[in-house]
Coordinates of C-alpha atoms in Angstrom, one line a residue:
Chain A
M1 CA -0.3 -0.1 0.1
G2 CA 1.6 3.4 -0.6
N3 CA 1.8 6.8 1.9
D4 CA 0.3 9.2 -0.2
V5 CA -2.7 11.7 0.7
F6 CA -5.6 12.1 -1.9
V7 CA -7.3 15.2 -1.6
I8 CA -10.6 15.1 -3.0
T9 CA -11.6 18.7 -4.3
E10 CA -14.4 20.5 -5.0
H11 CA -15.5 23.2 -7.3
M12 CA -18.6 25.0 -8.7
D13 CA -18.7 27.3 -11.9
G14 CA -15.5 26.7 -12.4
K15 CA -14.2 28.3 -9.1
F16 CA -12.6 25.6 -6.9
S17 CA -14.0 25.1 -3.1
D18 CA -12.1 26.9 0.0
V19 CA -12.8 23.7 1.3
S20 CA -9.7 22.1 -1.1
F21 CA -7.6 24.8 -0.3
E22 CA -7.8 24.2 2.8
M23 CA -7.3 20.6 2.8
V24 CA -4.5 20.4 0.6
G25 CA -2.8 23.3 3.2
K26 CA -3.0 20.1 6.2
A27 CA -1.9 17.2 3.3
K28 CA 1.1 19.4 3.0
E29 CA 1.6 18.9 5.9
L30 CA 1.0 15.4 6.7
A31 CA 2.5 13.1 3.8
P32 CA 5.9 14.0 5.5
A33 CA 5.3 12.9 8.2
L34 CA 3.5 9.8 5.6
G35 CA 6.1 9.0 3.7
G36 CA 4.3 9.7 1.6
Q37 CA 3.4 12.5 -1.1
T38 CA -0.2 15.6 -1.5
V39 CA -1.9 14.5 -4.6
A40 CA -4.7 16.5 -5.6
V41 CA -8.3 14.6 -7.4
V42 CA -9.7 17.0 -9.4
L43 CA -12.7 15.9 -11.0
G44 CA -14.4 17.4 -13.6
S45 CA -14.4 18.9 -17.5
G46 CA -12.6 21.9 -19.0
L47 CA -11.3 22.9 -15.9
S48 CA -8.2 25.1 -14.7
A49 CA -6.5 23.2 -11.9
N50 CA -3.5 24.3 -11.7
V51 CA -4.1 25.7 -8.7
F52 CA -2.5 23.8 -6.2
A53 CA 0.2 23.5 -3.8
S54 CA 0.4 19.3 -4.2
D55 CA 3.1 17.8 -5.3
S56 CA 0.8 16.3 -8.1
T57 CA -2.5 16.6 -9.5
I58 CA -5.1 14.1 -11.4
Y59 CA -7.9 15.6 -12.9
V60 CA -10.0 13.4 -15.3
D61 CA -11.3 14.8 -17.4
D62 CA -15.0 13.6 -18.5
A63 CA -18.4 15.4 -19.9
N64 CA -20.1 12.9 -16.9
L65 CA -18.1 15.0 -14.6
A66 CA -18.8 18.8 -15.2
Q67 CA -21.3 19.0 -12.9
F68 CA -21.3 17.0 -9.0
N69 CA -22.7 13.4 -9.7
P70 CA -22.3 11.5 -6.5
E71 CA -22.4 8.8 -8.4
A72 CA -19.7 9.3 -11.7
Y73 CA -18.0 10.9 -8.4
G74 CA -18.2 8.0 -6.0
K75 CA -16.5 5.4 -9.1
V76 CA -14.3 7.1 -10.5
I77 CA -12.7 8.1 -6.8
E78 CA -12.9 4.4 -6.3
A79 CA -11.3 3.7 -9.1
L80 CA -8.9 5.6 -8.5
V81 CA -7.9 4.3 -4.6
K82 CA -7.9 1.1 -5.9
E83 CA -5.1 2.0 -8.7
K84 CA -2.8 4.5 -6.2
S85 CA -4.0 2.6 -2.8
P86 CA -3.2 6.2 -0.5
R87 CA -2.8 5.7 2.8
L88 CA -5.3 8.8 3.7
V89 CA -8.2 9.8 1.3
M90 CA -10.3 13.8 2.8
F91 CA -13.1 14.7 1.8
G92 CA -14.6 18.3 2.9
W93 CA -17.7 17.4 4.6
T94 CA -19.6 19.3 3.1
A95 CA -22.5 19.0 0.3
T96 CA -20.3 16.6 -1.8
G97 CA -18.0 15.4 0.5
M98 CA -20.6 14.1 2.5
D99 CA -22.1 11.9 -0.4
L100 CA -19.4 9.6 -0.9
A101 CA -17.4 9.1 2.0
A102 CA -19.5 7.7 3.7
W103 CA -20.5 5.6 0.5
L104 CA -16.9 5.2 -0.4
S105 CA -16.6 3.5 3.2
A106 CA -19.0 0.7 2.6
R107 CA -17.6 0.4 -0.7
T108 CA -13.7 -0.3 0.8
G109 CA -14.4 -1.6 3.8
K110 CA -11.5 1.2 5.6
P111 CA -12.9 3.3 8.3
C112 CA -14.4 7.2 7.2
V113 CA -14.0 9.6 9.6
A114 CA -16.1 12.7 9.6
Y115 CA -16.6 15.9 11.0
A116 CA -13.5 16.0 11.3
K117 CA -11.7 19.5 12.8
D118 CA -7.6 17.9 12.6
L119 CA -5.6 15.9 12.2
C120 CA -1.7 14.5 13.2
I121 CA 0.3 12.2 12.9
E122 CA 2.2 10.9 16.0
N123 CA 4.5 8.2 15.3
N124 CA 3.5 7.1 11.7
T125 CA -0.7 6.8 12.8
L126 CA -2.6 8.7 11.6
I127 CA -5.4 10.7 14.6
V128 CA -8.3 12.4 14.2
N129 CA -10.2 15.2 16.4
S130 CA -13.9 15.4 15.2
Q131 CA -16.7 18.0 16.1
V132 CA -19.4 15.4 17.5
Y133 CA -22.5 16.6 18.6
G134 CA -23.4 19.7 17.6
G135 CA -19.4 21.4 18.9
K136 CA -20.3 20.4 22.5
M137 CA -17.1 17.1 22.3
I138 CA -14.3 16.4 20.8
A139 CA -14.2 13.1 20.1
E140 CA -10.4 11.8 19.5
V141 CA -9.8 8.6 16.3
A142 CA -7.6 6.9 15.1
P143 CA -8.1 4.7 12.2
E144 CA -6.9 1.5 12.4
G145 CA -5.7 -0.5 8.7
D146 CA -3.7 0.2 6.0
M147 CA -6.4 3.2 4.5
A148 CA -8.5 5.8 5.9
I149 CA -10.6 8.3 4.7
V150 CA -11.7 11.3 6.4
A151 CA -14.3 14.0 6.0
V152 CA -13.1 17.7 7.7
L153 CA -15.2 20.5 8.3
A154 CA -14.2 23.8 5.8
G155 CA -13.1 26.2 7.8
S156 CA -10.5 23.9 9.2
F157 CA -7.3 26.0 8.3
P158 CA -6.2 28.4 6.4
A159 CA -6.3 28.1 2.8
E160 CA -3.4 30.3 1.7
A161 CA -1.4 26.8 2.3
G162 CA -2.9 24.5 -0.2
Q163 CA -2.4 27.7 -3.3
G164 CA -0.7 27.0 -6.4
S165 CA 0.2 25.3 -9.4
T166 CA 1.5 22.3 -9.7
T167 CA 0.4 20.7 -13.1
A168 CA -2.3 18.7 -13.5
T169 CA -1.3 15.4 -15.6
Q170 CA -5.6 15.1 -17.4
A171 CA -6.7 11.7 -17.1
A172 CA -9.3 9.7 -19.1
S173 CA -11.6 8.6 -17.1
P174 CA -10.4 5.1 -15.0
V175 CA -13.7 3.9 -15.9
A176 CA -17.5 3.7 -18.0
L177 CA -19.2 6.7 -17.4
D178 CA -22.6 5.7 -18.8
G179 CA -25.4 4.0 -17.9
L180 CA -25.8 5.9 -14.9
K181 CA -28.1 6.2 -12.3
I182 CA -28.4 9.5 -11.3
K183 CA -28.6 12.2 -13.9
F184 CA -28.1 16.3 -13.1
V185 CA -30.6 18.7 -14.7
E186 CA -30.5 22.0 -14.0
A187 CA -28.6 24.1 -11.4
I188 CA -30.7 26.5 -10.1
K189 CA -29.7 30.4 -8.6
P190 CA -32.0 31.7 -5.4
A191 CA -34.7 34.2 -6.5
G192 CA -33.7 37.8 -6.0
G193 CA -36.0 40.5 -4.3
D194 CA -34.6 40.3 -1.2
V195 CA -32.2 41.3 0.8
D196 CA -28.6 39.9 0.2
I197 CA -26.8 39.1 4.5
T198 CA -23.5 39.0 2.3
A199 CA -23.1 42.5 1.5
Q200 CA -24.9 43.7 5.0
T201 CA -22.5 45.4 7.5
K202 CA -24.8 44.5 11.0
L203 CA -26.7 41.1 10.9
V204 CA -29.2 40.8 14.2
S205 CA -28.9 36.5 13.7
I206 CA -32.1 34.3 15.0
G207 CA -31.9 30.6 16.1
R208 CA -34.2 28.1 17.3
G209 CA -34.2 30.1 20.6
I210 CA -36.8 32.1 19.4
G211 CA -39.1 30.0 19.8
G212 CA -41.5 30.8 16.9
K213 CA -42.7 32.3 13.9
E214 CA -44.5 34.8 16.3
N215 CA -40.9 36.5 17.7
V216 CA -39.1 37.1 14.9
E217 CA -40.6 40.6 15.2
L218 CA -38.7 41.3 17.7
A219 CA -36.0 40.5 16.8
E220 CA -36.6 42.3 13.5
E221 CA -37.7 46.0 15.8
L222 CA -33.8 45.2 17.5
A223 CA -32.3 45.0 13.5
E224 CA -33.7 48.3 13.3
K225 CA -32.9 50.1 15.7
L226 CA -28.8 48.7 14.8
G227 CA -29.1 49.6 11.1
A228 CA -29.0 46.1 11.0
T229 CA -30.2 42.9 8.9
V230 CA -31.4 40.1 10.3
S231 CA -30.2 36.6 10.1
A232 CA -30.3 33.1 11.2
S233 CA -30.0 30.5 11.4
R234 CA -30.6 26.9 9.8
P235 CA -33.3 25.5 11.8
V236 CA -35.2 29.1 11.9
V237 CA -35.2 28.6 7.8
D238 CA -36.0 25.0 8.2
A239 CA -38.9 26.3 10.1
G240 CA -40.4 28.5 7.4
W241 CA -39.8 31.5 10.4
L242 CA -37.7 33.1 7.8
P243 CA -37.2 32.8 4.0
R244 CA -33.4 30.8 2.8
T245 CA -32.0 34.0 2.1
R246 CA -32.0 34.5 5.8
Q247 CA -29.5 31.8 6.6
V248 CA -26.3 31.4 7.9
G249 CA -24.4 28.4 7.5
K250 CA -23.1 25.3 4.8
S251 CA -25.9 25.2 3.0
G252 CA -26.5 28.8 3.7
L253 CA -24.0 32.2 2.7
K254 CA -21.0 32.7 3.7
V255 CA -21.3 35.8 5.5
K256 CA -18.5 38.4 6.7
P257 CA -20.3 41.6 8.6
K258 CA -18.4 43.5 10.7
L259 CA -21.6 43.5 13.6
Y260 CA -22.8 40.1 14.3
L261 CA -25.1 40.0 16.6
M262 CA -26.4 35.9 17.9
L263 CA -29.7 35.8 19.5
G264 CA -30.5 31.8 20.4
I265 CA -27.8 30.2 18.0
S266 CA -25.5 27.4 19.7
G267 CA -23.2 27.9 17.1
A268 CA -23.5 23.9 15.8
P269 CA -20.1 23.7 12.9
E270 CA -22.5 23.6 10.4
H271 CA -23.8 27.8 11.4
L272 CA -19.9 28.7 12.0
E273 CA -18.2 28.0 9.1
G274 CA -20.5 31.3 7.4
M275 CA -19.5 33.3 10.0
K276 CA -16.6 32.5 12.1
S277 CA -14.9 35.5 10.3
A278 CA -17.3 38.4 11.2
E279 CA -15.3 40.9 12.8
L280 CA -17.8 42.0 15.8
I281 CA -19.4 37.9 17.3
I282 CA -21.6 39.0 20.7
A283 CA -23.5 36.2 21.8
V284 CA -27.0 36.1 23.5
N285 CA -27.9 32.4 24.8
T286 CA -29.4 30.5 27.4
D287 CA -26.8 27.4 27.4
K288 CA -23.7 28.8 29.2
K289 CA -22.0 25.8 27.3
A290 CA -22.8 26.5 24.0
P291 CA -20.0 26.3 21.8
I292 CA -20.6 30.1 20.0
F293 CA -18.8 31.0 23.3
N294 CA -15.5 29.6 22.1
V295 CA -16.5 32.1 19.4
A296 CA -18.0 35.1 20.4
H297 CA -16.0 38.4 21.9
Y298 CA -18.6 38.6 24.1
G299 CA -21.2 36.5 25.4
A300 CA -24.2 37.3 27.6
T301 CA -25.9 34.0 29.4
A302 CA -29.5 34.7 29.5
D303 CA -32.5 35.1 28.0
L304 CA -32.7 36.4 24.6
F305 CA -35.8 37.9 25.3
E306 CA -35.2 39.8 27.9
V307 CA -31.5 40.9 26.5
A308 CA -33.4 42.2 23.5
E309 CA -36.6 43.9 25.5
A310 CA -33.4 45.9 27.4
M311 CA -32.2 46.6 24.7
L312 CA -34.9 48.6 22.3
E313 CA -35.3 50.5 25.5
L314 CA -32.2 51.7 25.4
L315 CA -31.8 52.4 22.1
Chain B
M1 CA -44.5 3.1 -4.1
K2 CA -42.6 2.2 -1.2
I3 CA -40.9 4.2 1.0
A4 CA -39.2 3.6 4.1
V5 CA -38.3 6.3 6.3
P6 CA -34.6 4.3 9.1
I7 CA -34.5 7.3 11.0
K8 CA -32.4 7.6 14.7
F9 CA -32.8 9.2 18.6
V10 CA -30.0 11.0 19.4
P11 CA -28.6 13.1 22.3
D12 CA -30.9 16.1 22.9
L13 CA -28.0 18.9 22.7
V14 CA -30.1 21.1 25.2
E15 CA -29.1 19.2 27.7
E16 CA -26.0 19.2 30.1
L17 CA -23.3 16.5 28.1
T18 CA -21.3 15.4 30.2
I19 CA -18.4 11.8 29.4
D20 CA -18.1 9.2 31.3
P21 CA -15.8 7.3 33.6
N22 CA -13.0 6.3 30.8
G23 CA -13.1 9.5 28.9
T24 CA -14.2 7.5 25.6
A25 CA -18.1 8.1 24.9
L26 CA -21.2 10.1 26.9
D27 CA -22.5 9.1 29.9
T28 CA -25.5 8.4 28.9
S29 CA -26.4 7.9 31.8
W30 CA -28.7 10.9 32.2
L31 CA -28.9 11.5 28.3
R32 CA -31.5 12.7 27.2
L33 CA -32.9 11.3 24.0
I34 CA -34.2 13.4 21.5
I35 CA -35.5 12.6 17.3
N36 CA -32.1 13.6 15.4
E37 CA -34.3 16.6 13.5
F38 CA -33.3 15.8 9.8
D39 CA -34.4 12.6 10.1
D40 CA -38.1 14.6 11.4
H41 CA -37.8 16.0 8.2
A42 CA -37.6 12.6 5.9
V43 CA -40.1 11.8 7.8
E44 CA -42.1 15.2 6.8
Q45 CA -41.0 14.3 3.2
A46 CA -42.0 10.6 2.9
I47 CA -45.7 11.7 4.8
L48 CA -45.8 14.5 1.4
L49 CA -45.2 12.3 -1.3
K50 CA -47.8 9.3 0.2
E51 CA -50.7 12.2 -0.1
R52 CA -48.8 13.3 -3.6
G53 CA -49.0 10.4 -5.3
G54 CA -49.8 7.8 -3.2
G55 CA -48.4 4.8 -1.8
E56 CA -46.9 3.5 2.1
V57 CA -44.3 4.6 4.6
T58 CA -42.6 2.2 6.5
V59 CA -40.9 4.4 9.6
V60 CA -37.8 2.2 11.2
A61 CA -35.9 2.8 14.5
A62 CA -34.0 1.1 16.7
E63 CA -34.6 0.7 20.1
A64 CA -34.4 4.0 22.6
E65 CA -36.2 5.9 24.7
G66 CA -39.0 7.6 23.2
V67 CA -38.6 5.8 19.9
D68 CA -42.7 4.5 20.5
D69 CA -43.7 7.8 21.5
F70 CA -42.2 9.1 18.1
L71 CA -43.7 5.9 15.4
Y72 CA -46.8 6.8 17.4
T73 CA -47.2 9.4 15.8
A74 CA -45.7 9.0 12.7
A75 CA -48.9 6.1 12.5
A76 CA -50.7 9.8 13.3
K77 CA -48.9 11.9 11.0
G78 CA -49.8 9.1 7.9
A79 CA -46.9 6.5 7.9
D80 CA -48.5 2.4 7.5
H81 CA -46.4 -0.1 8.7
L82 CA -44.0 0.9 12.6
I83 CA -40.8 -1.2 13.3
K84 CA -37.9 -1.0 15.9
L85 CA -34.6 -2.6 15.7
T86 CA -34.4 -4.7 18.8
G87 CA -31.1 -5.9 20.4
D88 CA -28.1 -5.3 23.3
F89 CA -27.0 -1.9 21.9
G90 CA -24.5 -1.9 24.8
S91 CA -21.1 -2.3 22.7
G92 CA -22.9 1.3 21.0
M93 CA -24.4 1.3 17.5
N94 CA -22.4 3.5 14.7
S95 CA -23.3 3.7 11.3
H96 CA -22.1 1.0 9.9
A97 CA -24.0 -0.7 12.0
A98 CA -26.6 0.5 11.8
A99 CA -26.7 1.1 8.0
R100 CA -25.9 -3.5 7.4
A101 CA -28.9 -4.4 10.0
L102 CA -30.8 -1.4 8.4
A103 CA -30.2 -3.2 4.7
D104 CA -30.6 -6.5 5.9
L105 CA -34.1 -5.3 7.0
L106 CA -34.9 -4.4 4.0
K107 CA -33.5 -6.4 1.3
D108 CA -36.3 -7.9 1.4
S109 CA -39.0 -5.5 1.6
K110 CA -37.9 -3.6 -1.7
P111 CA -38.6 -0.7 -1.1
D112 CA -38.1 2.0 -4.1
L113 CA -37.3 4.6 -2.2
I114 CA -35.5 5.0 0.8
L115 CA -35.5 8.8 2.8
T116 CA -33.1 9.6 5.8
G117 CA -31.9 12.4 7.6
V118 CA -28.6 13.7 6.1
Q119 CA -26.7 13.4 8.8
A120 CA -26.4 13.5 12.5
H121 CA -24.6 14.9 15.2
N122 CA -22.5 11.9 17.0
D123 CA -22.5 10.9 12.8
L124 CA -18.7 10.3 13.9
D125 CA -17.9 7.5 11.2
G126 CA -20.3 9.2 8.6
A127 CA -24.0 9.8 7.7
V128 CA -25.9 6.2 7.7
G129 CA -27.7 7.1 3.6
P130 CA -24.5 6.9 1.8
L131 CA -23.4 3.6 3.3
L132 CA -27.1 2.0 3.2
A133 CA -27.1 2.8 -0.8
E134 CA -24.0 0.9 -1.3
L135 CA -25.0 -1.6 0.9
L136 CA -28.2 -2.2 -1.3
D137 CA -26.8 -1.7 -4.0
M138 CA -28.9 1.7 -4.6
P139 CA -27.9 4.9 -5.5
Y140 CA -27.6 7.7 -3.9
V141 CA -27.9 11.4 -2.9
G142 CA -28.1 13.9 -0.4
Y143 CA -28.2 17.0 1.4
V144 CA -32.1 17.2 -0.1
A145 CA -34.9 19.7 -0.2
G146 CA -36.9 18.6 -1.8
V147 CA -38.3 15.5 -3.4
S148 CA -41.0 14.6 -5.2
S149 CA -41.4 11.3 -7.2
T150 CA -43.2 9.2 -9.9
N151 CA -42.8 5.2 -10.7
D152 CA -39.5 5.2 -11.9
K153 CA -37.5 8.0 -10.3
A154 CA -37.4 11.2 -8.9
I155 CA -36.6 14.2 -9.0
A156 CA -34.2 15.4 -5.7
R157 CA -33.6 19.1 -5.3
K158 CA -29.8 18.9 -3.2
E159 CA -28.7 21.9 -1.8
Y160 CA -25.5 23.6 -2.1
P161 CA -24.1 26.9 -0.8
G162 CA -25.1 30.3 -1.5
G163 CA -29.0 28.5 -2.0
I164 CA -27.9 26.9 -5.3
I165 CA -30.1 24.2 -6.1
A166 CA -29.1 21.0 -7.9
E167 CA -32.3 19.2 -9.5
M168 CA -31.0 15.4 -9.7
E169 CA -32.9 12.3 -12.0
I170 CA -32.3 9.5 -9.1
K171 CA -33.5 6.2 -11.1
L172 CA -35.4 4.1 -8.2
P173 CA -34.8 2.2 -6.2
A174 CA -32.7 5.0 -4.2
V175 CA -31.5 6.3 -1.6
L176 CA -32.3 10.4 -0.4
G177 CA -30.2 11.8 2.3
I178 CA -32.8 15.0 3.5
Q179 CA -31.4 18.4 4.7
A180 CA -34.9 19.7 5.3
A181 CA -38.8 19.0 4.1
E182 CA -40.4 21.2 2.1
Q183 CA -43.0 22.1 4.5
P184 CA -41.6 22.5 8.7
P185 CA -43.2 18.5 11.1
R186 CA -46.1 18.5 11.1
Y187 CA -47.8 18.9 14.3
V188 CA -50.3 16.3 15.2
A189 CA -52.2 16.9 17.7
Y190 CA -51.8 14.5 21.4
N191 CA -55.6 12.8 21.3
R192 CA -54.7 11.9 17.7
I193 CA -51.9 10.0 18.8
R194 CA -53.7 8.1 21.5
Q195 CA -56.2 6.6 18.8
V196 CA -53.7 5.5 17.2
M197 CA -52.2 3.7 19.6
G198 CA -54.8 1.6 19.5
T199 CA -54.5 0.9 16.1
S200 CA -51.9 1.4 15.5
K201 CA -48.1 -1.8 16.0
I202 CA -45.3 -1.9 16.2
E203 CA -43.4 -4.6 15.0
E204 CA -40.6 -5.4 16.6
R205 CA -37.6 -7.1 14.7
T206 CA -34.5 -8.5 16.6
I207 CA -31.2 -7.9 16.3
T208 CA -29.2 -10.2 16.7
A209 CA -25.4 -10.2 16.0
L210 CA -24.1 -5.8 15.2
D211 CA -20.8 -5.2 13.2
L212 CA -19.8 -2.4 13.7
S213 CA -16.1 -2.9 11.5
G214 CA -15.5 0.0 9.0
G215 CA -17.0 2.3 11.9
V216 CA -14.3 4.3 14.4
T217 CA -14.4 4.0 18.2
A218 CA -13.2 7.8 20.1
S219 CA -10.1 6.7 22.3
R220 CA -10.7 10.0 23.8
M221 CA -13.2 12.3 24.0
F222 CA -13.4 15.5 25.7
Q223 CA -15.0 19.1 26.3
P224 CA -13.3 21.3 23.0
E225 CA -10.6 23.4 24.9
S226 CA -10.7 27.4 22.7
S227 CA -7.5 29.2 22.8
Q228 CA -10.3 32.2 22.3
R229 CA -13.3 32.2 25.4
A230 CA -15.5 35.0 24.8
T231 CA -16.0 37.8 27.7
I232 CA -18.8 37.2 29.3
L233 CA -21.2 40.1 30.0
E234 CA -22.7 39.2 33.4
G235 CA -25.7 40.7 35.6
S236 CA -29.2 41.1 34.5
P237 CA -30.9 41.5 31.1
E238 CA -30.8 44.9 31.3
E239 CA -27.1 45.2 32.6
V240 CA -26.3 42.8 29.4
A241 CA -28.2 45.3 27.0
D242 CA -26.3 47.6 28.3
Q243 CA -22.8 46.7 28.6
M244 CA -23.5 45.6 24.9
V245 CA -25.3 49.1 24.0
G246 CA -22.0 50.3 25.0
I247 CA -19.7 48.5 23.6
L248 CA -21.2 49.0 20.5
K249 CA -20.7 52.6 21.2
E250 CA -17.0 52.4 22.1
L251 CA -16.9 50.7 18.6
G252 CA -18.6 53.5 16.9
M253 CA -21.3 50.6 15.7
L254 CA -24.3 53.4 16.8

């Protein structure tokens, strides 16, 4: 078996996502300790793939891979992994990587670790720290065997270390991609019309703690007084209390406002991905152990309604 | 159309989590469990599909405190069959073992569509959906918010960051990982659930041996230490609000 580190990269509209560079950067730390090389793996069509600081880049160019298709991508990655026997395969724990990591584990019989926040090599053993239970606990895992599949949370490492200009080696698909059961039909961009929360300098962001649609008004009042816009974590949007255009986080939008005032958001990793670079983060949550207090600059363990109403009195 | 919905119960994160004396897992003695919210959405999506196109919905859950109530609630919403997996899960259930047990159960009943939550916050070894799909040799698409279906195919709306949606056409049978149903999980009145308790039956299936291979075990579990910890504003809500406004003014944000 080999000792290389494979990084399965991701892209949309011809642009590689940050997590791809983040993983390549991390892989460059790990590969020498394992006695292997960092290999960026690109699946797509018509891409400029000479963008990574990897030792090498494999670029499988096929029209069937132009858009993400879990079945086609899975088949190609499986073939590459079987042929090259890497020591470690890194995916993003993202909308695309999540479809593939566990599938590849079942397919190859190799262990899979999800929610990875950090990886290191100690005495030639791979150690993974995973952020489970919504970020409230870290599980330290040493996956056994000659190959491990690790799915990494976006935003865990700096992206710069993975950026480079390694010339990609283009290859045809190692497997036939006809007769697929999954067909990409079309990509639908979000309808405009609502405010663009990524363009706002101040956001009042509400989470599950807001309790119900009838309470959104309080957040809106506070936002208005602060010259801010209301955004939300995923549960609020899933519950239909605010439109999807207001969602911050992994499946929503990435924001970087000057002020991010959080009411009733515990700070699950999925949410942190979308807002942790905000300049000033203030969090109000009733749970003093909420992970958000590890990220926020200021925090208060308090009832969000009482604090919001008291703020309204002062503004 | 036959739709199966495997669901699981997970620790309620609102409660305080403590680590067991071995330092490798959560202390389960006082742990409160609740439905994995994505699984709750998967049940809702299955009921919506049944309401639109007919069919039969089977909800499957591993035994845990509160599971019976959840299954009866699913029946009150419109689920036709309720299955509870029982057995000695003392050694811990991981996603790999759960997927094998489910594959074993579902290979005979041959559902056209399997909907399950796209993830759970304790899926240390990956999500159940893709594992189950591979074991049953079915295609898998996850991060799905919205499904429509005809006899032999499903159209799934897969979500990407930034609100972009990819429409995928998938030949059935297939497994879909649900991120969100088209509407929030519906509420059912308790008296309706009580009625259903009289008429529905939870079928129990015993799992004789769990195969945990391919999963991983934590060698250590600990609470994250952070180099940065928020400056905590103390006092009554009024005092907290006052300090917040003060900070915003000081930083020129007001």
